[in-house]
Every structure is written in C-alpha cells, then in structure tokens.
Coordinates of C-alpha atoms and ligand atoms in Angstrom, one line a residue:
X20 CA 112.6 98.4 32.4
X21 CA 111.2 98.9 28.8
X22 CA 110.2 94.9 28.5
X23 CA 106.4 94.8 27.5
X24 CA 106.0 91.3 27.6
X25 CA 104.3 90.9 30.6
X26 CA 101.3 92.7 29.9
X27 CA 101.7 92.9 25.9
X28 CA 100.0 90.7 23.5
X29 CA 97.7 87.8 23.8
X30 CA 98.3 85.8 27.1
X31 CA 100.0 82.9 27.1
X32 CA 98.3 79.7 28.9
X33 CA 100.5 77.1 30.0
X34 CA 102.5 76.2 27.2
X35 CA 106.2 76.8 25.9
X36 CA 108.4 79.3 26.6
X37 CA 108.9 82.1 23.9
X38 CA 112.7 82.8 22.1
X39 CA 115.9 82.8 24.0
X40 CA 117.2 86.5 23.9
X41 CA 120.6 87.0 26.0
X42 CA 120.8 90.7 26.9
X43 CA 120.7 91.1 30.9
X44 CA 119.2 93.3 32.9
X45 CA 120.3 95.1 35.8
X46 CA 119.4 94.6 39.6
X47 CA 118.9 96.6 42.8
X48 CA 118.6 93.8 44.6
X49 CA 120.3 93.0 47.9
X50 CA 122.1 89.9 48.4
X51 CA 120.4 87.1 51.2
X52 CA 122.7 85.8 53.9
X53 CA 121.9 82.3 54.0
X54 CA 123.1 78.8 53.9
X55 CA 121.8 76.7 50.8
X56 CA 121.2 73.0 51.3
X57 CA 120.8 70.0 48.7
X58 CA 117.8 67.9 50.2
X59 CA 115.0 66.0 49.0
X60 CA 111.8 68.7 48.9
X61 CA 108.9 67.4 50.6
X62 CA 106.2 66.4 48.0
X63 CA 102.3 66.5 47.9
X64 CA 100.5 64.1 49.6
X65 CA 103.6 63.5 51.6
X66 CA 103.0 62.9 55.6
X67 CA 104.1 66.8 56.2
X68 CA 101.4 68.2 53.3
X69 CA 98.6 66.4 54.9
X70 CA 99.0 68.6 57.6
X71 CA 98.1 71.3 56.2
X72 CA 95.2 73.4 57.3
X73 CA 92.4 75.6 55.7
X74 CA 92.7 79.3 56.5
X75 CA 88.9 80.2 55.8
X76 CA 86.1 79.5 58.0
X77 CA 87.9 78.0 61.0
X78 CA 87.0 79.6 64.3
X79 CA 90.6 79.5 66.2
X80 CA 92.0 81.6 63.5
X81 CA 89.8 84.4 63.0
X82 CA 89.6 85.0 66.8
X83 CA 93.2 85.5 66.3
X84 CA 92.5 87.7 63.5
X85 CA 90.0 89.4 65.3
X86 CA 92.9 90.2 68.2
X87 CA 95.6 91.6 65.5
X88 CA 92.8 93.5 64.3
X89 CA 92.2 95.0 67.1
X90 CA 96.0 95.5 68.0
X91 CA 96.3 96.9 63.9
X92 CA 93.9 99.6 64.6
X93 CA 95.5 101.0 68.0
X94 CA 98.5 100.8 66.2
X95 CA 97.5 102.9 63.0
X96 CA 95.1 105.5 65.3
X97 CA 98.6 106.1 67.3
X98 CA 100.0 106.5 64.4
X99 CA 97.3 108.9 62.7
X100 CA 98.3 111.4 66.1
X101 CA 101.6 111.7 64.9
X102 CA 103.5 108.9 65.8
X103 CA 104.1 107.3 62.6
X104 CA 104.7 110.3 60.8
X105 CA 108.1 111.1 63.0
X106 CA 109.2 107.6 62.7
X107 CA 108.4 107.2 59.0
X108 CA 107.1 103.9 58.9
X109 CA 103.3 103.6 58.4
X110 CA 101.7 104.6 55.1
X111 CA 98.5 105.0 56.8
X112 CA 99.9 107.7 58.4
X113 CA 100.9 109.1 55.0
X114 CA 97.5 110.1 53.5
X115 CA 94.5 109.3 55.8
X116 CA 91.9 107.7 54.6
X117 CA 88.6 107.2 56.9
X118 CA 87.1 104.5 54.2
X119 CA 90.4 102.7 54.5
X120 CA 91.2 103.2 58.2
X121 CA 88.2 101.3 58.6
X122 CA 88.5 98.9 56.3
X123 CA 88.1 95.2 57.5
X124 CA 90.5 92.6 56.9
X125 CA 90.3 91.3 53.1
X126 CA 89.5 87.7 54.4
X127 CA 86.8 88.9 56.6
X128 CA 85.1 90.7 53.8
X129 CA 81.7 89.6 53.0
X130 CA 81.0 89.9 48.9
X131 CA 79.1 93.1 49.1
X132 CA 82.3 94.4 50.8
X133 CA 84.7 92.8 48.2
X134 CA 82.8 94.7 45.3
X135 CA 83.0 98.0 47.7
X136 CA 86.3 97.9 48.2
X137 CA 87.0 97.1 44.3
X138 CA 84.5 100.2 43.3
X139 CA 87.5 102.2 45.4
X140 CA 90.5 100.9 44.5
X141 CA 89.3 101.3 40.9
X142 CA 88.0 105.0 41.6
X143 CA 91.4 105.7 43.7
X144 CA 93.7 104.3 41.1
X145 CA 91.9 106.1 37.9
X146 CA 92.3 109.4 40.2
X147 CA 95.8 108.8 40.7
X148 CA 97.0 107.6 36.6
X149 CA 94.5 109.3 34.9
X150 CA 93.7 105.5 33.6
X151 CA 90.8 103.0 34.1
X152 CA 91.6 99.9 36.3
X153 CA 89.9 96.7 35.8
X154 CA 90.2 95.3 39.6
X155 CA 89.9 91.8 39.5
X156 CA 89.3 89.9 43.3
X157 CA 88.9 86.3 42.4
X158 CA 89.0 83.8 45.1
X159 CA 91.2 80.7 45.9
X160 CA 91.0 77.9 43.0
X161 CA 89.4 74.8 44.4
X162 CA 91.6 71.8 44.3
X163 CA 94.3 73.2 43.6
X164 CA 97.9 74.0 44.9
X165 CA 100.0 76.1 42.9
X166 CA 103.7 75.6 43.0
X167 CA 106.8 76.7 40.9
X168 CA 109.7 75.0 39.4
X169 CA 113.2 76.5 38.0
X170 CA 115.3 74.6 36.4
X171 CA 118.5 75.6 37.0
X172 CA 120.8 74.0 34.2
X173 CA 118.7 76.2 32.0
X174 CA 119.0 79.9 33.6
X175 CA 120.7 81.9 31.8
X176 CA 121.0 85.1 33.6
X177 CA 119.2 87.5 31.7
X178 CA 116.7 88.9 34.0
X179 CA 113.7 89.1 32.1
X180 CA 111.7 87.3 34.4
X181 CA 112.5 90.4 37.0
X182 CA 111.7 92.7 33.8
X183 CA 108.7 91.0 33.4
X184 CA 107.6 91.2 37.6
X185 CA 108.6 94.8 37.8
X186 CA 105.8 95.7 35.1
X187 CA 102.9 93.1 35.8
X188 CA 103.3 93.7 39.5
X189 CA 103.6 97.9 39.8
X190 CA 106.8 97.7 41.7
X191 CA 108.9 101.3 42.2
X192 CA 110.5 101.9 39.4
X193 CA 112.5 104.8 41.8
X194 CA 113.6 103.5 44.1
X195 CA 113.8 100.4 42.5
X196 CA 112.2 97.6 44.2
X197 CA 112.7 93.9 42.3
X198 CA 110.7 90.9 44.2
X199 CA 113.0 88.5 42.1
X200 CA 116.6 88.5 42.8
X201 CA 118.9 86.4 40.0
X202 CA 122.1 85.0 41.9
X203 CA 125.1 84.7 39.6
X204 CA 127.9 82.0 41.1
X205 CA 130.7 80.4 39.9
X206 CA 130.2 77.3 38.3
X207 CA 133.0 75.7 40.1
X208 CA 132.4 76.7 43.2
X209 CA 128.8 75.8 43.2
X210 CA 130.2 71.9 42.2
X211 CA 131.9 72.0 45.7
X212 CA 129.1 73.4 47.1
X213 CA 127.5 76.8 48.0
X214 CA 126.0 79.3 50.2
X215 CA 123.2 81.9 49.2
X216 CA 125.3 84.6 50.4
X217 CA 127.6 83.8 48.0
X218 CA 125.8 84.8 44.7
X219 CA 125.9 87.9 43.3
X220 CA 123.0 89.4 41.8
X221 CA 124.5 93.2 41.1
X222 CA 126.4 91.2 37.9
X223 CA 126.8 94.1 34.7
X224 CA 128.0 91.7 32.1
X225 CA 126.9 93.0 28.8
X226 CA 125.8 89.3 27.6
X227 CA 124.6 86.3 29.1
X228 CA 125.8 83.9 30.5
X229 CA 128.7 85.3 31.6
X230 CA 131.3 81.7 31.0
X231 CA 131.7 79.9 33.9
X232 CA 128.8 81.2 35.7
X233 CA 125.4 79.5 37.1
X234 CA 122.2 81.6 38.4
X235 CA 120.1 81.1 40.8
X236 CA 116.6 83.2 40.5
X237 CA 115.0 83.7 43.8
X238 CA 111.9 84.8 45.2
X239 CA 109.2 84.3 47.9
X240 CA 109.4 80.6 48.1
X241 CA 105.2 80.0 49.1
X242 CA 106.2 78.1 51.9
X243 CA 103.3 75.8 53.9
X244 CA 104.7 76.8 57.2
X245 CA 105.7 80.2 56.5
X246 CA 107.6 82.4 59.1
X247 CA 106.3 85.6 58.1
X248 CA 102.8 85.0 58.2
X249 CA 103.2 83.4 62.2
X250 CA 105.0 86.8 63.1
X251 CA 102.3 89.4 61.3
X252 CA 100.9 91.4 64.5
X253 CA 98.2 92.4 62.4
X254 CA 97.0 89.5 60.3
X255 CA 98.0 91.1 57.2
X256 CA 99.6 88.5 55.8
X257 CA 98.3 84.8 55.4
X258 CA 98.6 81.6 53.2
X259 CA 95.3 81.2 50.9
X260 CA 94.2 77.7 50.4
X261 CA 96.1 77.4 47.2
X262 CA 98.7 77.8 48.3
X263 CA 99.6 81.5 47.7
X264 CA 100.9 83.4 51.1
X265 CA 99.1 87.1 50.4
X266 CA 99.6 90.7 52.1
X267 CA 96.6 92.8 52.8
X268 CA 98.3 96.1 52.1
X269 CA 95.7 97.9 53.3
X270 CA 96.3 96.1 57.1
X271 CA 100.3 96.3 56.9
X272 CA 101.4 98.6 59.2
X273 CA 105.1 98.6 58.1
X274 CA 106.7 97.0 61.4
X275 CA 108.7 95.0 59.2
X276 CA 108.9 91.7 61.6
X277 CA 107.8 89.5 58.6
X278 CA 111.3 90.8 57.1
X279 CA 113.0 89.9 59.8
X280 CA 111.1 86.3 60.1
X281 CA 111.7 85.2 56.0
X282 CA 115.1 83.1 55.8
X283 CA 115.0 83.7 52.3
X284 CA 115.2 87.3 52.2
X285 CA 111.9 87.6 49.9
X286 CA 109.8 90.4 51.4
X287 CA 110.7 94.4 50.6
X288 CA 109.8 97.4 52.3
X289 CA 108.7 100.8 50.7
X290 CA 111.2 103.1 52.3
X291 CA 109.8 105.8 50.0
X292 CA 106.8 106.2 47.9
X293 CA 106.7 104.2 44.9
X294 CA 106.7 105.6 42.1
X295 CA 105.2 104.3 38.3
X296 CA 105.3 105.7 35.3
X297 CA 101.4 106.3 34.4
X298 CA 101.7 104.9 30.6
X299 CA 103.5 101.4 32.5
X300 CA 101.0 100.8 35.0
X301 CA 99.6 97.5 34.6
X302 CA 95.6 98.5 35.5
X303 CA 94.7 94.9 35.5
X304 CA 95.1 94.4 39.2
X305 CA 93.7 92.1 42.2
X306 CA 94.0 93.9 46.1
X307 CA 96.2 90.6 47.5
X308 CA 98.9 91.0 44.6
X309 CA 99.6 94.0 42.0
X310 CA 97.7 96.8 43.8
X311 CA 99.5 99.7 43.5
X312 CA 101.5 99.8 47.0
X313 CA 102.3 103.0 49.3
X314 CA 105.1 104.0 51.0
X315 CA 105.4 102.0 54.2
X316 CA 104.3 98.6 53.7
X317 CA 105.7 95.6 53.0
X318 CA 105.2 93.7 49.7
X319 CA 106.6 90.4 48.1
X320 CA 105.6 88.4 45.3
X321 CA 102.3 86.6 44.9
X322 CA 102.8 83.9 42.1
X323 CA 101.1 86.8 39.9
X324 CA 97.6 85.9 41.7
X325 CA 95.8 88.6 39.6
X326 CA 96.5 85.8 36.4
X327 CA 97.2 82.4 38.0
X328 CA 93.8 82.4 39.6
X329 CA 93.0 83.0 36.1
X330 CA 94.4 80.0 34.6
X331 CA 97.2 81.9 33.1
X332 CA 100.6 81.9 33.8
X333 CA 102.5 84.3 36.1
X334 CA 104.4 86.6 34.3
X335 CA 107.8 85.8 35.3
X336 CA 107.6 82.3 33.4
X337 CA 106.0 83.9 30.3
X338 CA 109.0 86.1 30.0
X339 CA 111.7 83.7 30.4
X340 CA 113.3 82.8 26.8
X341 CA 114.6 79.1 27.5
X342 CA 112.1 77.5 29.5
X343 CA 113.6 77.6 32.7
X344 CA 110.6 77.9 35.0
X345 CA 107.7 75.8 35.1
X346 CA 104.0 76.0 37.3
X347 CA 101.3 74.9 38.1
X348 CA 98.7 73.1 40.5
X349 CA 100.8 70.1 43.0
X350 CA 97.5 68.6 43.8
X351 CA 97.4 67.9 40.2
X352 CA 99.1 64.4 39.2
X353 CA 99.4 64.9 35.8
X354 CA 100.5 68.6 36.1
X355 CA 104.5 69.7 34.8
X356 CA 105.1 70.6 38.3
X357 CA 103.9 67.1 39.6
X358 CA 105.9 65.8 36.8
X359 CA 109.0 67.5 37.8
X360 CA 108.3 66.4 41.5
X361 CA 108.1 62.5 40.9
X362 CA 110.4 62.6 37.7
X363 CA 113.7 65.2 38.7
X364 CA 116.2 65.7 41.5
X365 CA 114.8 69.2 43.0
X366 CA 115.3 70.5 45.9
X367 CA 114.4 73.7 47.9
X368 CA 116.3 75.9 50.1
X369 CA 117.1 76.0 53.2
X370 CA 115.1 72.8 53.6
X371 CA 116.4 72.2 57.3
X372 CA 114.4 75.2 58.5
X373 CA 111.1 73.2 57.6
X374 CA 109.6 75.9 56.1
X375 CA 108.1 73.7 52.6
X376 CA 108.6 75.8 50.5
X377 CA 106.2 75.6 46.9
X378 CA 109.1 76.6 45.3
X379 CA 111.3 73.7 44.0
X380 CA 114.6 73.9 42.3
X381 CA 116.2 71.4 39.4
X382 CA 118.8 70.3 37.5
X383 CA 117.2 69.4 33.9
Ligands
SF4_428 S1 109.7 83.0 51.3 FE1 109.6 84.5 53.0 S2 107.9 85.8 52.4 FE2 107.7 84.0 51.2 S3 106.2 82.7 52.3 FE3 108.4 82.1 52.9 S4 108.8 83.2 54.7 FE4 107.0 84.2 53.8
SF4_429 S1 114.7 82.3 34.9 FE1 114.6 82.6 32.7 S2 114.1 84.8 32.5 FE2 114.9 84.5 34.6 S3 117.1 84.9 34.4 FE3 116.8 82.7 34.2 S4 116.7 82.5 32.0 FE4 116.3 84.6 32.3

C-alpha cells in the first residue's frame, strides 16, 4: 500500500490523468455474484431522473427517520447491556461513548451541532494518532449531480486507483478492506458475453495487462434508487442531493442488511477493528466519507466526498495512469461526464434491477 499519490502533492482539479505506470497491486477483495447486462444507462433529465426527490427538509422522510431513530437507539442500549458484545457485531458496543450514544443523526444536525461533533471527531482522532485532523463537513453542492465514468478499453489493471482509495479513505490496512474491486476477464470471453461472477480480481501477474485480459473496476455504483439505503433500519445511510449515497457511521449498527440489499456487492463490513498505520492516516477527513471507521459498521465508498464537494477530484481518478476514469457533475451539460453520456456507448450494470446507477461504463 506504499502509493502516496492520493494525498501527496498539490491536488489535481479536473484535468488529465498523470503517467501510465504498469506495476499491479494486489487485492483482498471478494468476487460479486452477479449477472452483467449491456443496456442503454438512463441519462439526466431523462423521464426516470426527474423523479428524483430531495432528501432534506421534507416532512414524510424525517418522520421516518425519526422512527429508525428511535428503533437505532433500543437497538444500541440492548446492545450496551451485553448483547452486542456476545454476538460481535455493534461497535457501539465496543467502546461506549455517552457523547456518541447520543448523538443525533448527521442530517438532523443543526450547524452548532455539526461544529460540535467536528470539535470531537478532531479531539478523538488526535487522541487516537497522536496527529491533528482537519475535519472538514461541507454540505451538498447545489446544482449539481456528481457521476463517474470508466472507460473500459483503457483499464489496464494496475490497481492504483484501489492504492489510491485505501490511503485517502482510512480503510484497514489489516484486515485489508478495499472498497474498489478490479475484475480481470478474458478478453474473449467478455466478446461472447459475460457475467460479474466471472472476473477475477485476486489476479498476481507481475505486470499489467496481463495479454488477453480486460478489467473491470468496480465500486459503489451511487445509484438514484438505491437498495441499501430503503433497507437501513436505522437511517444511517441515505442519498444526499448530489447525488452521493452516505453512511452515518456513528448510526450504523452493524446488522448488515444493506449488504445483503446491494446487487453489486459494494458495501464491507469491519469484522475486526481497523487498523492504520499513524504516519498513513489521511487527517483530512469529512464524518459521511473518510472518518476513521470502527469495528462493526459498515462502510463503502463515497465518491471521495471530503474532496469532490471541494471541487477536486476523487482520489481514485487522480491515481489512475491512462485516463480511464472520468467525473463530474450530470446536471452539468458541458461537463466530461455529460459529454461521455450524449457522445459514448455506456452502460451500467445490472441495469434491469432499476437501480440507476451514477456510475456509467464505456468503451473509448
Ligand atoms: S452500489 Fe450498493 S452500496 Fe452503492 S448505492 Fe447502490 S446499492 Fe447502495
Ligand atoms: S481504473 Fe486506472 S488505476 Fe484503476 S486499474 Fe484501471 S487503469 Fe489502473
């Protein structure tokens, strides 16, 4: 995991991608059994976009929230009596924390709670790494929509985009957790036609691309209508208004039903603590992306919110050497994404399971 491009140097703000280096990477990652099918994506300001919804302010929904809520903190005082700790699934039950027990839901925080929370997480965090943290909580962009593309004739395989997530996003370097997964499939076989299940992403070639092999990098998709935030008994997890689906790891109880719910196999539990180096922490974080994580909870990727809300690109596409992956706002005509969207054949997966996925594939 020794690639310091992520957080190292200036910050690159949408523009090209930096030299192509072919050296892989190794992955821990698990391979998703799924069916993939070549459609036409739905696009923005398509019939099924329009149908979208705000999440803040709107009445229905936080009287729902207010239900999980309540549901979330019979769970986690259950839990704090013992339960948890036999069963090994809640972190709350790991450390106990009175300030975080009663800790509202991140979307119901007023601003004077925001900066409360941030003074903690900052205070917590320096206690923990012996390091200051600069936490960062900046709100949805207005306008805006962020999606992702990949071109796929481009991949090569090298896994510095997961490099690049492990380090800007604090995920366990042991156990390993990786929230991108690079598929490796056989050229041929992906002419006839393919399943997800079919790549494999534990390839150890010692260059590539490996001759006569395509990759497929994968990770949460963003989708509109998105499975696991409609199962969440708690309300930890939610789609922002643009367009980033978020976990409140402070509300995830661990129950592991938005696992179950993604079809695209993007969401990873802490099974044990995590555990990061202190001189590879990234101490720039935001509470709805990088936060450090505990043991217990479930946690995905968040299109690197702590620097796309910043205008910046997320870390994964600053790392890749040929260009492969593109971003940025669909509500945006003149965007590369919107580009892409009018201009290429892309398609997203597992399309029939109406999901809409923000995260479109291509052939360049
Ligand atoms: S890919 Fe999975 S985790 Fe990501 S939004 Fe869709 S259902 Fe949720
Ligand atoms: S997307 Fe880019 S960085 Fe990731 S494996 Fe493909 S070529 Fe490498």
């Amino acid at each position: 995991m020794g690639n310091a491009r992520a957080t190292g140097g200036a910050p690159r703000r949408f523009g090209p991608a930096s030299p192509a280096t072919t050296r892989i990477r190794r992955s821990s990652n698990r391979s998703s059994r799924s069916r993939l099918r070549f459609r036409l994506p739905w696009l923005p300001g398509s019939p099924t976009s329009s149908r979208r919804k705000p999440i803040v302010k709107n009445p229905e929904r936080d009287e729902h929230l207010d239900a999980k809520g309540a549901s979330r903190r019979k769970f986690l005082r259950t839990t704090a009596a013992g339960v948890g700790a036999a069963a090994g699934v809640p972190a709350a039950a790991e450390a106990f924390d009175f300030e975080t027990f009663f800790q509202k839901n991140f979307r119901r925080m007023s601003d004077e709670e925001i900066e409360a929370l941030k003074d903690r997480m900052a205070r917590k965090y320096e206690k923990k790494f012996g390091k200051s943290f600069n936490v960062q909580a900046t709100g949805p962009v207005d306008n805006t929509l962020f999606g992702y593309g990949l071109d796929i004739s481009r991949c090569i395989g090298c896994r510095r985009c997961v490099d690049a997530c492990v380090q800007e996003n604090n995920q366990s370097r042991d156990p390993e957790i990786q929230w991108i997964r690079v598929l490796e499939f056989e050229r041929e076989r992906v002419v006839r036609g393919f399943e997800l299940d079919e790549g494999n992403p534990y390839y150890e070639h010692e260059q590539a691309p490996a001759e006569g092999m395509v990759y497929l990098p994968i990770a949460c998709q963003q989708c509109e209508d998105s499975p696991c935030t409609n199962v969440c008994p708690t309300g930890a997890t939610w789609e922002e208004p643009d367009g980033i689906v978020v976990i409140d790891y402070d509300w995830c109880i661990g129950c592991r039903y938005c696992m179950a719910a993604c079809p695209y196999g993007a969401r990873h539990f802490n099974w044990a603590a995590p555990t990061i180096p202190a001189d590879e922490v990234n101490t720039n974080i935001h509470p709805l992306g990088n936060v450090p994580r505990s043991r217990g909870v479930v946690e995905k990727c968040s299109f690197c919110i702590q620097r796309v809300r910043d205008g910046r690109y997320p870390a994964c596409h600053e790392a890749c050497p040929v260009g492969a992956r593109k971003f940025g706002n669909l509500l945006d005509p003149d965007s590369e994404i919107s580009y892409l969207l009018k201009h290429k054949r892309t398609f997203v997966l597992k399309s029939e399971l109406a999901t809409r996925p923000k995260f479109f594939y291509f052939y360049g």
